[in-house]
């Protein structure tokens, strides 16, 4: 569970309408020294990204107003280099694959294995900084 | 090899099994954790979902706070050893569980290995 120094600067935005899930995930990521914050809708996600572009967006697919795929499509136009990791519900990996076709870096199923998620985040950041 | 699961909330054992969204999981043998422990974050609290996870992950030992009798009985029927009613930090609960010193209903002090006397 060691944190690499360079991971401390990684800014993560969690966009998920399940407030308890999102806040728990943000807390755990902050404990691992990532700079994590959350929003709870698709529109708020776009607004938060306009305000400050994160290194990684963890994007839930099922959200009120704009769903994850709609958010992803909009982001492809305005922030084509933003790394997006899709969060999908149990058993809905098809949606995750659809997200990847729209340019998402990867997807992860809920319940989320934190170590696996962090490995994906590091991999995405490594790619973007390479 | 055995496999332990603790529903947690921040630094503590989650007070209620049915409201936990963070799960700590580790394999252990001879009082030592084997391999990398896992932290799982559930989409939403669900006692049924947690019981399903315990069965699917082949968990042998559960350390938790309050748990409904229905779920306690289910897990015991599934041959899972359940130490419930634990109050305190999850890391201390883990250490004591691994060494076989954790008792059902134990209240763990923050900075001491000794249980509180009520």
PDB file of C-alpha atoms in Angstrom:
ATOM      1  CA  UNK A   1       0.000   0.000   0.000  1.00  0.00           C
ATOM      2  CA  UNK A   2       2.948   2.286  -0.512  1.00  0.00           C
ATOM      3  CA  UNK A   3       2.410   5.545  -2.327  1.00  0.00           C
ATOM      4  CA  UNK A   4       4.809   6.629  -4.951  1.00  0.00           C
ATOM      5  CA  UNK A   5       5.688  10.342  -4.562  1.00  0.00           C
ATOM      6  CA  UNK A   6       4.609  11.112  -8.117  1.00  0.00           C
ATOM      7  CA  UNK A   7       1.110   9.697  -7.429  1.00  0.00           C
ATOM      8  CA  UNK A   8       0.468  12.427  -4.871  1.00  0.00           C
ATOM      9  CA  UNK A   9      -0.116  15.017  -7.567  1.00  0.00           C
ATOM     10  CA  UNK A  10      -2.634  13.005  -9.556  1.00  0.00           C
ATOM     11  CA  UNK A  11      -5.939  14.861  -9.638  1.00  0.00           C
ATOM     12  CA  UNK A  12      -8.952  12.586  -9.799  1.00  0.00           C
ATOM     13  CA  UNK A  13     -12.548  13.641 -10.341  1.00  0.00           C
ATOM     14  CA  UNK A  14     -15.179  11.068  -9.333  1.00  0.00           C
ATOM     15  CA  UNK A  15     -18.541  11.578 -11.067  1.00  0.00           C
ATOM     16  CA  UNK A  16     -21.199   9.311  -9.579  1.00  0.00           C
ATOM     17  CA  UNK A  17     -24.741   9.955  -8.380  1.00  0.00           C
ATOM     18  CA  UNK A  18     -24.380   7.354  -5.605  1.00  0.00           C
ATOM     19  CA  UNK A  19     -23.220   9.899  -3.044  1.00  0.00           C
ATOM     20  CA  UNK A  20     -22.136   7.378  -0.430  1.00  0.00           C
ATOM     21  CA  UNK A  21     -20.115   5.384  -2.946  1.00  0.00           C
ATOM     22  CA  UNK A  22     -18.496   8.512  -4.391  1.00  0.00           C
ATOM     23  CA  UNK A  23     -17.622  10.005  -0.990  1.00  0.00           C
ATOM     24  CA  UNK A  24     -16.206   6.695   0.259  1.00  0.00           C
ATOM     25  CA  UNK A  25     -14.104   6.352  -2.874  1.00  0.00           C
ATOM     26  CA  UNK A  26     -12.850   9.945  -2.607  1.00  0.00           C
ATOM     27  CA  UNK A  27     -11.926   9.450   1.054  1.00  0.00           C
ATOM     28  CA  UNK A  28     -10.014   6.237   0.277  1.00  0.00           C
ATOM     29  CA  UNK A  29      -8.196   7.879  -2.646  1.00  0.00           C
ATOM     30  CA  UNK A  30      -7.259  10.853  -0.468  1.00  0.00           C
ATOM     31  CA  UNK A  31      -5.907   8.453   2.157  1.00  0.00           C
ATOM     32  CA  UNK A  32      -3.685   7.080  -0.624  1.00  0.00           C
ATOM     33  CA  UNK A  33      -2.518  10.691  -1.237  1.00  0.00           C
ATOM     34  CA  UNK A  34      -4.360  11.326  -4.486  1.00  0.00           C
ATOM     35  CA  UNK A  35      -6.070  14.689  -4.985  1.00  0.00           C
ATOM     36  CA  UNK A  36      -9.638  13.450  -5.318  1.00  0.00           C
ATOM     37  CA  UNK A  37     -12.943  15.301  -5.422  1.00  0.00           C
ATOM     38  CA  UNK A  38     -16.452  14.340  -6.438  1.00  0.00           C
ATOM     39  CA  UNK A  39     -19.537  15.510  -8.275  1.00  0.00           C
ATOM     40  CA  UNK A  40     -22.890  13.746  -8.374  1.00  0.00           C
ATOM     41  CA  UNK A  41     -24.269  14.394 -11.863  1.00  0.00           C
ATOM     42  CA  UNK A  42     -23.165  14.552 -15.473  1.00  0.00           C
ATOM     43  CA  UNK A  43     -23.774  18.301 -15.770  1.00  0.00           C
ATOM     44  CA  UNK A  44     -21.786  18.944 -12.594  1.00  0.00           C
ATOM     45  CA  UNK A  45     -18.974  16.802 -13.997  1.00  0.00           C
ATOM     46  CA  UNK A  46     -18.729  18.949 -17.130  1.00  0.00           C
ATOM     47  CA  UNK A  47     -18.833  22.132 -15.037  1.00  0.00           C
ATOM     48  CA  UNK A  48     -16.139  20.846 -12.672  1.00  0.00           C
ATOM     49  CA  UNK A  49     -13.894  19.920 -15.607  1.00  0.00           C
ATOM     50  CA  UNK A  50     -14.368  23.375 -17.180  1.00  0.00           C
ATOM     51  CA  UNK A  51     -13.295  24.837 -13.842  1.00  0.00           C
ATOM     52  CA  UNK A  52     -10.257  22.602 -13.380  1.00  0.00           C
ATOM     53  CA  UNK A  53      -9.287  19.766 -15.684  1.00  0.00           C
ATOM     54  CA  UNK A  54      -8.366  16.669 -13.653  1.00  0.00           C
ATOM     55  CA  UNK A  55      -5.760  14.125 -14.704  1.00  0.00           C
ATOM     56  CA  UNK A  56      -8.358  11.354 -14.562  1.00  0.00           C
ATOM     57  CA  UNK A  57     -12.139  11.266 -14.576  1.00  0.00           C
ATOM     58  CA  UNK A  58     -13.825   8.270 -12.921  1.00  0.00           C
ATOM     59  CA  UNK A  59     -17.205   8.327 -14.612  1.00  0.00           C
ATOM     60  CA  UNK A  60     -20.331   6.450 -13.609  1.00  0.00           C
ATOM     61  CA  UNK A  61     -22.542   5.494 -16.535  1.00  0.00           C
ATOM     62  CA  UNK A  62     -25.954   5.753 -14.895  1.00  0.00           C
ATOM     63  CA  UNK A  63     -26.557   9.289 -13.729  1.00  0.00           C
ATOM     64  CA  UNK A  64     -29.534  11.674 -13.834  1.00  0.00           C
ATOM     65  CA  UNK A  65     -29.509  14.500 -16.379  1.00  0.00           C
ATOM     66  CA  UNK A  66     -26.556  13.488 -18.588  1.00  0.00           C
ATOM     67  CA  UNK A  67     -25.526   9.845 -18.366  1.00  0.00           C
ATOM     68  CA  UNK A  68     -21.897   8.790 -18.490  1.00  0.00           C
ATOM     69  CA  UNK A  69     -21.819   8.029 -22.220  1.00  0.00           C
ATOM     70  CA  UNK A  70     -23.268  11.461 -23.043  1.00  0.00           C
ATOM     71  CA  UNK A  71     -20.681  13.109 -20.780  1.00  0.00           C
ATOM     72  CA  UNK A  72     -17.966  11.089 -22.462  1.00  0.00           C
ATOM     73  CA  UNK A  73     -19.141  12.106 -25.950  1.00  0.00           C
ATOM     74  CA  UNK A  74     -19.093  15.797 -24.973  1.00  0.00           C
ATOM     75  CA  UNK A  75     -15.647  15.453 -23.411  1.00  0.00           C
ATOM     76  CA  UNK A  76     -14.247  13.887 -26.584  1.00  0.00           C
ATOM     77  CA  UNK A  77     -15.010  17.201 -28.337  1.00  0.00           C
ATOM     78  CA  UNK A  78     -13.712  19.645 -25.744  1.00  0.00           C
ATOM     79  CA  UNK A  79     -11.088  17.632 -23.833  1.00  0.00           C
ATOM     80  CA  UNK A  80      -9.937  14.870 -26.193  1.00  0.00           C
ATOM     81  CA  UNK A  81      -6.833  14.059 -24.109  1.00  0.00           C
ATOM     82  CA  UNK A  82      -8.619  13.700 -20.758  1.00  0.00           C
ATOM     83  CA  UNK A  83      -8.282  10.147 -19.448  1.00  0.00           C
ATOM     84  CA  UNK A  84     -11.641   8.672 -18.509  1.00  0.00           C
ATOM     85  CA  UNK A  85     -12.229   5.453 -16.578  1.00  0.00           C
ATOM     86  CA  UNK A  86     -15.795   4.174 -16.682  1.00  0.00           C
ATOM     87  CA  UNK A  87     -17.443   2.869 -13.507  1.00  0.00           C
ATOM     88  CA  UNK A  88     -20.101   0.305 -14.359  1.00  0.00           C
ATOM     89  CA  UNK A  89     -22.595  -1.545 -12.207  1.00  0.00           C
ATOM     90  CA  UNK A  90     -22.266  -5.246 -11.523  1.00  0.00           C
ATOM     91  CA  UNK A  91     -22.805  -7.285 -14.684  1.00  0.00           C
ATOM     92  CA  UNK A  92     -22.991  -4.354 -17.110  1.00  0.00           C
ATOM     93  CA  UNK A  93     -19.613  -4.730 -18.736  1.00  0.00           C
ATOM     94  CA  UNK A  94     -21.145  -4.194 -22.197  1.00  0.00           C
ATOM     95  CA  UNK A  95     -21.717  -0.563 -21.263  1.00  0.00           C
ATOM     96  CA  UNK A  96     -18.096  -0.337 -20.173  1.00  0.00           C
ATOM     97  CA  UNK A  97     -16.981  -1.665 -23.540  1.00  0.00           C
ATOM     98  CA  UNK A  98     -19.233   0.859 -25.253  1.00  0.00           C
ATOM     99  CA  UNK A  99     -17.515   3.576 -23.218  1.00  0.00           C
ATOM    100  CA  UNK A 100     -14.127   2.343 -24.389  1.00  0.00           C
ATOM    101  CA  UNK A 101     -15.313   2.528 -27.984  1.00  0.00           C
ATOM    102  CA  UNK A 102     -16.094   6.188 -27.275  1.00  0.00           C
ATOM    103  CA  UNK A 103     -12.518   6.709 -26.134  1.00  0.00           C
ATOM    104  CA  UNK A 104     -12.510   5.832 -22.432  1.00  0.00           C
ATOM    105  CA  UNK A 105      -9.135   4.595 -21.192  1.00  0.00           C
ATOM    106  CA  UNK A 106     -10.581   1.617 -19.320  1.00  0.00           C
ATOM    107  CA  UNK A 107     -13.563   0.505 -17.272  1.00  0.00           C
ATOM    108  CA  UNK A 108     -13.985  -1.080 -13.878  1.00  0.00           C
ATOM    109  CA  UNK A 109     -16.969  -2.888 -12.420  1.00  0.00           C
ATOM    110  CA  UNK A 110     -18.598  -2.108  -9.103  1.00  0.00           C
ATOM    111  CA  UNK A 111     -18.018  -3.155  -6.378  1.00  0.00           C
ATOM    112  CA  UNK A 112     -14.649  -1.514  -6.947  1.00  0.00           C
ATOM    113  CA  UNK A 113     -11.405  -3.178  -5.927  1.00  0.00           C
ATOM    114  CA  UNK A 114      -9.399  -0.135  -4.816  1.00  0.00           C
ATOM    115  CA  UNK A 115      -6.001  -1.644  -5.660  1.00  0.00           C
ATOM    116  CA  UNK A 116      -7.146  -2.498  -9.168  1.00  0.00           C
ATOM    117  CA  UNK A 117      -8.612   0.966  -9.646  1.00  0.00           C
ATOM    118  CA  UNK A 118      -5.376   2.590  -8.496  1.00  0.00           C
ATOM    119  CA  UNK A 119      -3.404   0.398 -10.896  1.00  0.00           C
ATOM    120  CA  UNK A 120      -5.635   1.624 -13.746  1.00  0.00           C
ATOM    121  CA  UNK A 121      -5.268   5.253 -12.619  1.00  0.00           C
ATOM    122  CA  UNK A 122      -1.468   4.950 -12.485  1.00  0.00           C
ATOM    123  CA  UNK A 123      -1.423   3.248 -15.850  1.00  0.00           C
ATOM    124  CA  UNK A 124      -3.561   6.016 -17.371  1.00  0.00           C
ATOM    125  CA  UNK A 125      -1.356   8.729 -15.864  1.00  0.00           C
ATOM    126  CA  UNK A 126       1.782   6.949 -16.955  1.00  0.00           C
ATOM    127  CA  UNK A 127       0.426   6.865 -20.480  1.00  0.00           C
ATOM    128  CA  UNK A 128      -0.562  10.523 -20.458  1.00  0.00           C
ATOM    129  CA  UNK A 129       2.760  11.638 -19.045  1.00  0.00           C
ATOM    130  CA  UNK A 130       4.844   9.434 -21.305  1.00  0.00           C
TER     131      UNK A 130
ATOM    132  CA  UNK B   1      -5.313 -20.788   4.178  1.00  0.00           C
ATOM    133  CA  UNK B   2      -8.113 -18.675   5.622  1.00  0.00           C
ATOM    134  CA  UNK B   3      -9.649 -15.478   4.307  1.00  0.00           C
ATOM    135  CA  UNK B   4     -10.866 -12.661   6.541  1.00  0.00           C
ATOM    136  CA  UNK B   5     -13.391  -9.949   5.742  1.00  0.00           C
ATOM    137  CA  UNK B   6     -14.034  -6.805   7.794  1.00  0.00           C
ATOM    138  CA  UNK B   7     -16.691  -4.253   6.850  1.00  0.00           C
ATOM    139  CA  UNK B   8     -15.021  -0.931   7.676  1.00  0.00           C
ATOM    140  CA  UNK B   9     -15.886   2.731   7.882  1.00  0.00           C
ATOM    141  CA  UNK B  10     -12.834   4.967   7.687  1.00  0.00           C
ATOM    142  CA  UNK B  11     -10.439   3.742  10.368  1.00  0.00           C
ATOM    143  CA  UNK B  12     -13.069   1.758  12.255  1.00  0.00           C
ATOM    144  CA  UNK B  13     -14.941  -1.500  12.052  1.00  0.00           C
ATOM    145  CA  UNK B  14     -18.258  -0.449  10.471  1.00  0.00           C
ATOM    146  CA  UNK B  15     -20.793  -0.130  13.282  1.00  0.00           C
ATOM    147  CA  UNK B  16     -23.455  -1.847  11.171  1.00  0.00           C
ATOM    148  CA  UNK B  17     -22.955  -4.743   8.766  1.00  0.00           C
ATOM    149  CA  UNK B  18     -25.968  -3.659   6.677  1.00  0.00           C
ATOM    150  CA  UNK B  19     -24.716  -0.092   6.186  1.00  0.00           C
ATOM    151  CA  UNK B  20     -21.095  -0.795   5.303  1.00  0.00           C
ATOM    152  CA  UNK B  21     -19.767   0.255   1.898  1.00  0.00           C
ATOM    153  CA  UNK B  22     -16.041  -0.329   2.517  1.00  0.00           C
ATOM    154  CA  UNK B  23     -14.776  -3.860   2.833  1.00  0.00           C
ATOM    155  CA  UNK B  24     -11.330  -5.018   3.891  1.00  0.00           C
ATOM    156  CA  UNK B  25     -10.318  -8.503   2.757  1.00  0.00           C
ATOM    157  CA  UNK B  26      -7.114 -10.446   3.399  1.00  0.00           C
ATOM    158  CA  UNK B  27      -5.827 -14.005   3.195  1.00  0.00           C
ATOM    159  CA  UNK B  28      -3.989 -15.186   6.286  1.00  0.00           C
ATOM    160  CA  UNK B  29      -2.107 -18.138   7.655  1.00  0.00           C
ATOM    161  CA  UNK B  30      -0.386 -18.714  11.007  1.00  0.00           C
ATOM    162  CA  UNK B  31      -1.391 -15.268  12.240  1.00  0.00           C
ATOM    163  CA  UNK B  32       0.138 -13.447   9.249  1.00  0.00           C
ATOM    164  CA  UNK B  33      -1.491 -11.737   6.287  1.00  0.00           C
ATOM    165  CA  UNK B  34      -0.539 -13.496   3.070  1.00  0.00           C
ATOM    166  CA  UNK B  35      -0.323 -11.450  -0.125  1.00  0.00           C
ATOM    167  CA  UNK B  36      -1.824  -8.041  -0.735  1.00  0.00           C
ATOM    168  CA  UNK B  37      -5.025  -7.219   1.200  1.00  0.00           C
ATOM    169  CA  UNK B  38      -7.911  -5.812  -0.809  1.00  0.00           C
ATOM    170  CA  UNK B  39     -10.177  -2.849  -0.143  1.00  0.00           C
ATOM    171  CA  UNK B  40     -13.510  -3.116  -1.910  1.00  0.00           C
ATOM    172  CA  UNK B  41     -15.936  -0.225  -2.236  1.00  0.00           C
ATOM    173  CA  UNK B  42     -19.532  -1.289  -2.758  1.00  0.00           C
ATOM    174  CA  UNK B  43     -21.906   0.705  -4.929  1.00  0.00           C
ATOM    175  CA  UNK B  44     -24.369   0.982  -2.062  1.00  0.00           C
ATOM    176  CA  UNK B  45     -24.808  -0.619   1.360  1.00  0.00           C
ATOM    177  CA  UNK B  46     -26.423  -4.049   1.102  1.00  0.00           C
ATOM    178  CA  UNK B  47     -26.401  -6.804   3.684  1.00  0.00           C
ATOM    179  CA  UNK B  48     -27.573  -9.281   1.055  1.00  0.00           C
ATOM    180  CA  UNK B  49     -24.846  -8.142  -1.317  1.00  0.00           C
ATOM    181  CA  UNK B  50     -22.263  -8.442   1.420  1.00  0.00           C
ATOM    182  CA  UNK B  51     -23.392 -11.975   2.283  1.00  0.00           C
ATOM    183  CA  UNK B  52     -23.174 -12.860  -1.420  1.00  0.00           C
ATOM    184  CA  UNK B  53     -19.654 -11.421  -1.577  1.00  0.00           C
ATOM    185  CA  UNK B  54     -18.633 -13.434   1.490  1.00  0.00           C
ATOM    186  CA  UNK B  55     -19.825 -16.652  -0.147  1.00  0.00           C
ATOM    187  CA  UNK B  56     -18.398 -15.873  -3.598  1.00  0.00           C
ATOM    188  CA  UNK B  57     -15.013 -14.847  -2.177  1.00  0.00           C
ATOM    189  CA  UNK B  58     -14.838 -17.998  -0.018  1.00  0.00           C
ATOM    190  CA  UNK B  59     -14.425 -15.962   3.159  1.00  0.00           C
ATOM    191  CA  UNK B  60     -13.771 -18.115   6.233  1.00  0.00           C
ATOM    192  CA  UNK B  61     -13.755 -15.403   8.933  1.00  0.00           C
ATOM    193  CA  UNK B  62     -15.802 -12.222   9.369  1.00  0.00           C
ATOM    194  CA  UNK B  63     -15.127  -9.511  11.928  1.00  0.00           C
ATOM    195  CA  UNK B  64     -17.949  -6.970  12.134  1.00  0.00           C
ATOM    196  CA  UNK B  65     -19.967  -4.612  14.294  1.00  0.00           C
ATOM    197  CA  UNK B  66     -23.703  -5.083  14.606  1.00  0.00           C
ATOM    198  CA  UNK B  67     -25.229  -7.704  12.314  1.00  0.00           C
ATOM    199  CA  UNK B  68     -28.818  -8.871  11.912  1.00  0.00           C
ATOM    200  CA  UNK B  69     -29.469 -12.298  13.371  1.00  0.00           C
ATOM    201  CA  UNK B  70     -30.740 -13.486   9.984  1.00  0.00           C
ATOM    202  CA  UNK B  71     -27.427 -12.727   8.306  1.00  0.00           C
ATOM    203  CA  UNK B  72     -25.373 -13.946  11.250  1.00  0.00           C
ATOM    204  CA  UNK B  73     -27.200 -17.277  11.134  1.00  0.00           C
ATOM    205  CA  UNK B  74     -26.805 -17.486   7.354  1.00  0.00           C
ATOM    206  CA  UNK B  75     -23.058 -16.966   7.557  1.00  0.00           C
ATOM    207  CA  UNK B  76     -22.643 -19.460  10.399  1.00  0.00           C
ATOM    208  CA  UNK B  77     -24.698 -21.946   8.369  1.00  0.00           C
ATOM    209  CA  UNK B  78     -22.234 -21.333   5.529  1.00  0.00           C
ATOM    210  CA  UNK B  79     -19.460 -22.340   7.962  1.00  0.00           C
ATOM    211  CA  UNK B  80     -18.108 -18.789   8.260  1.00  0.00           C
ATOM    212  CA  UNK B  81     -16.658 -17.882  11.659  1.00  0.00           C
ATOM    213  CA  UNK B  82     -18.307 -14.580  12.659  1.00  0.00           C
ATOM    214  CA  UNK B  83     -16.955 -12.343  15.410  1.00  0.00           C
ATOM    215  CA  UNK B  84     -19.630  -9.651  15.750  1.00  0.00           C
ATOM    216  CA  UNK B  85     -20.242  -6.720  18.060  1.00  0.00           C
ATOM    217  CA  UNK B  86     -16.683  -5.459  17.597  1.00  0.00           C
ATOM    218  CA  UNK B  87     -16.218  -1.751  18.296  1.00  0.00           C
ATOM    219  CA  UNK B  88     -12.985   0.072  17.524  1.00  0.00           C
ATOM    220  CA  UNK B  89     -10.267   0.543  14.947  1.00  0.00           C
ATOM    221  CA  UNK B  90     -10.228  -2.058  12.193  1.00  0.00           C
ATOM    222  CA  UNK B  91      -6.439  -2.390  12.156  1.00  0.00           C
ATOM    223  CA  UNK B  92      -6.359  -3.337  15.811  1.00  0.00           C
ATOM    224  CA  UNK B  93      -9.301  -5.690  15.246  1.00  0.00           C
ATOM    225  CA  UNK B  94      -7.346  -7.261  12.383  1.00  0.00           C
ATOM    226  CA  UNK B  95      -4.209  -7.757  14.469  1.00  0.00           C
ATOM    227  CA  UNK B  96      -6.161  -9.358  17.291  1.00  0.00           C
ATOM    228  CA  UNK B  97      -8.220 -11.511  14.936  1.00  0.00           C
ATOM    229  CA  UNK B  98      -5.071 -12.793  13.210  1.00  0.00           C
ATOM    230  CA  UNK B  99      -3.494 -13.709  16.520  1.00  0.00           C
ATOM    231  CA  UNK B 100      -6.697 -15.369  17.692  1.00  0.00           C
ATOM    232  CA  UNK B 101      -7.152 -12.938  20.593  1.00  0.00           C
ATOM    233  CA  UNK B 102     -10.246 -11.109  19.373  1.00  0.00           C
ATOM    234  CA  UNK B 103     -13.421 -11.918  21.219  1.00  0.00           C
ATOM    235  CA  UNK B 104     -17.034 -11.450  20.247  1.00  0.00           C
ATOM    236  CA  UNK B 105     -18.390  -8.096  21.471  1.00  0.00           C
ATOM    237  CA  UNK B 106     -14.958  -6.696  22.226  1.00  0.00           C
ATOM    238  CA  UNK B 107     -14.498  -2.935  22.509  1.00  0.00           C
ATOM    239  CA  UNK B 108     -11.045  -1.934  21.357  1.00  0.00           C
ATOM    240  CA  UNK B 109      -9.383   1.170  22.725  1.00  0.00           C
ATOM    241  CA  UNK B 110      -7.874   3.539  20.207  1.00  0.00           C
ATOM    242  CA  UNK B 111      -4.342   3.527  21.624  1.00  0.00           C
ATOM    243  CA  UNK B 112      -4.221   0.427  23.714  1.00  0.00           C
ATOM    244  CA  UNK B 113      -4.347  -3.285  23.168  1.00  0.00           C
ATOM    245  CA  UNK B 114      -6.491  -3.697  26.235  1.00  0.00           C
ATOM    246  CA  UNK B 115     -10.262  -3.878  25.864  1.00  0.00           C
ATOM    247  CA  UNK B 116     -12.276  -1.220  27.669  1.00  0.00           C
ATOM    248  CA  UNK B 117     -13.882  -2.338  30.882  1.00  0.00           C
ATOM    249  CA  UNK B 118     -17.476  -1.164  31.060  1.00  0.00           C
TER     250      UNK B 118
END
